[in-house]
Amino acid sequence: MSRTVWISLSLICLLLLVSVTAAVSAFVFFPKYKTYRKLTLGNESYAAGDWAMSKAYYSWYLLKRQDDRDILEKYANASLNLLGNRQDMLRDAGDVYFQVARQHPEDESLRIRALEFYKEHRFFREMAYASEQFLRAKPDDTLLLYYKALGFGNTGQNTEAIDIYKALLA
């Protein structure tokens, strides 16, 4: 083969190697950068009081990092500050409080905070569900049983609520 063919093949191989390296690098590093960027934009929006944008950025970030307690708290706070569809925003905030409490089962104050939030905003179905989930870890917790009965009683499940109240008084 002639020298020009070898040079052409070498350049093609080098170009192919550079292209593959760039594609792999983009595949590996871009998602991490994008996640970090969404977090940064969320924090900037949160600091500026732009609740809708911070909630949107945090929502994307939390799809990748569900265990970030500080961002979950900020997401809940942004939801509480939005005035649009108030009921949905409150429900989002309650769901975040529930998620944080489930991730930290040793912290009783987080469980109570989630359940009190549901009670205060009259989300009794969610309160009954959350208390049932918490009772899986602590089946003899009388306060959790109370919240479960309260949730059942306010969602029309009176028989179950009465049975729980009787068990609590026994």
C-alpha positions as CSV (number, residue, x, y, z in Angstrom):
1,M,0.0,0.0,0.0
2,S,1.1,3.5,-0.7
3,R,2.0,6.0,2.0
4,T,-1.0,8.2,1.3
5,V,-3.4,5.3,1.9
6,W,-1.7,4.6,5.3
7,I,-1.9,8.2,6.3
8,S,-5.6,8.3,5.2
9,L,-6.4,5.2,7.2
10,S,-4.5,6.5,10.2
11,L,-6.4,9.8,10.1
12,I,-9.7,8.0,9.8
13,C,-8.9,5.7,12.8
14,L,-7.7,8.7,14.8
15,L,-10.9,10.6,13.9
16,L,-13.0,7.6,14.8
17,L,-11.2,7.2,18.2
18,V,-11.7,10.9,19.0
19,S,-15.4,10.7,18.1
20,V,-16.0,7.6,20.2
21,T,-14.1,9.2,23.2
22,A,-16.1,12.3,22.9
23,A,-19.4,10.4,22.7
24,V,-18.6,8.3,25.7
25,S,-17.5,11.3,27.7
26,A,-20.7,13.1,26.9
27,F,-22.7,10.1,27.8
28,V,-20.9,9.7,31.2
29,F,-20.5,13.3,32.3
30,F,-23.4,15.3,30.8
31,P,-26.1,13.8,33.0
32,K,-24.1,14.6,36.2
33,Y,-23.6,18.1,34.9
34,K,-27.3,18.5,34.0
35,T,-28.3,17.3,37.5
36,Y,-25.9,19.7,39.1
37,R,-27.1,22.5,36.8
38,K,-30.8,21.9,37.7
39,L,-29.9,22.0,41.4
40,T,-28.0,25.3,40.9
41,L,-30.9,26.9,39.0
42,G,-33.3,25.6,41.6
43,N,-31.3,27.1,44.4
44,E,-31.0,30.4,42.6
45,S,-34.8,30.5,41.9
46,Y,-35.5,29.6,45.5
47,A,-33.3,32.4,46.8
48,A,-35.0,34.9,44.4
49,G,-38.4,33.8,45.6
50,D,-39.4,32.4,42.2
51,W,-41.4,29.4,43.7
52,A,-42.7,28.0,40.4
53,M,-39.3,27.8,38.8
54,S,-37.6,26.5,41.9
55,K,-40.3,23.8,42.2
56,A,-39.8,22.8,38.6
57,Y,-36.0,22.6,38.9
58,Y,-36.2,20.7,42.2
59,S,-38.7,18.4,40.8
60,W,-36.3,17.4,38.0
61,Y,-33.4,17.1,40.4
62,L,-35.4,15.0,42.8
63,L,-36.1,12.5,40.1
64,K,-32.4,11.7,40.2
65,R,-31.7,12.2,43.9
66,Q,-34.8,11.3,46.0
67,D,-32.8,11.1,49.2
68,D,-31.7,14.8,49.4
69,R,-33.5,15.9,52.5
70,D,-32.6,19.6,52.2
71,I,-33.9,19.8,48.7
72,L,-37.0,17.9,49.6
73,E,-37.6,20.5,52.3
74,K,-37.1,23.4,49.8
75,Y,-39.4,21.7,47.4
76,A,-42.1,21.4,50.0
77,N,-41.6,25.1,51.0
78,A,-41.8,26.2,47.3
79,S,-45.0,24.2,47.0
80,L,-46.5,25.9,50.0
81,N,-45.6,29.4,48.6
82,L,-47.3,28.8,45.3
83,L,-50.7,30.3,45.0
84,G,-51.9,28.6,41.8
85,N,-53.8,25.4,42.4
86,R,-53.5,25.6,46.1
87,Q,-54.9,22.1,46.9
88,D,-52.4,20.4,44.6
89,M,-49.5,22.4,46.0
90,L,-50.5,21.5,49.5
91,R,-50.8,17.9,48.6
92,D,-47.3,18.0,47.0
93,A,-45.9,19.5,50.2
94,G,-47.6,16.8,52.3
95,D,-46.2,14.1,50.0
96,V,-42.7,15.5,50.5
97,Y,-43.1,15.5,54.2
98,F,-44.2,11.9,54.1
99,Q,-41.3,11.0,51.8
100,V,-38.8,12.6,54.2
101,A,-40.3,10.8,57.2
102,R,-40.2,7.5,55.4
103,Q,-36.5,8.0,54.6
104,H,-35.7,8.8,58.2
105,P,-37.7,6.2,60.2
106,E,-35.7,6.9,63.4
107,D,-36.9,10.5,63.5
108,E,-40.4,10.6,65.2
109,S,-40.7,14.3,64.8
110,L,-40.7,13.9,61.0
111,R,-43.6,11.4,61.2
112,I,-45.6,13.7,63.4
113,R,-44.9,16.7,61.2
114,A,-46.2,14.8,58.1
115,L,-49.3,13.5,59.9
116,E,-50.1,16.9,61.5
117,F,-49.7,18.5,58.1
118,Y,-52.2,16.1,56.6
119,K,-54.6,16.7,59.6
120,E,-54.2,20.5,59.4
121,H,-55.1,20.6,55.7
122,R,-57.8,17.9,56.0
123,F,-56.1,15.3,53.8
124,F,-57.5,12.5,55.9
125,R,-57.1,9.7,53.3
126,E,-53.4,10.5,53.0
127,M,-53.1,10.7,56.7
128,A,-54.6,7.2,57.1
129,Y,-52.3,5.8,54.4
130,A,-49.2,7.5,55.9
131,S,-50.0,6.2,59.4
132,E,-50.5,2.7,58.1
133,Q,-47.1,2.9,56.4
134,F,-45.5,4.2,59.6
135,L,-47.2,1.5,61.7
136,R,-45.4,-1.2,59.7
137,A,-42.2,-0.1,61.4
138,K,-43.7,0.7,64.8
139,P,-46.9,-1.4,65.1
140,D,-47.5,-0.6,68.8
141,D,-47.2,3.2,68.6
142,T,-50.4,4.5,70.1
143,L,-50.0,8.0,68.5
144,L,-49.8,6.5,65.0
145,L,-52.9,4.3,65.8
146,Y,-54.7,7.5,66.8
147,Y,-53.8,9.2,63.5
148,K,-54.9,6.1,61.6
149,A,-58.2,6.1,63.4
150,L,-58.7,9.8,62.8
151,G,-58.0,9.4,59.1
152,F,-60.4,6.4,58.9
153,G,-63.1,8.3,60.8
154,N,-62.9,11.3,58.5
155,T,-63.0,9.2,55.3
156,G,-66.1,7.2,56.2
157,Q,-64.4,4.1,57.4
158,N,-66.1,4.4,60.8
159,T,-66.1,0.7,61.7
160,E,-62.3,0.5,61.4
161,A,-61.9,3.8,63.3
162,I,-64.1,2.7,66.2
163,D,-62.2,-0.6,66.4
164,I,-58.9,1.3,66.7
165,Y,-60.3,3.7,69.3
166,K,-61.6,0.7,71.3
167,A,-58.2,-0.9,71.1
168,L,-56.6,2.3,72.3
169,L,-58.9,2.6,75.3
170,A,-58.5,-1.0,76.3
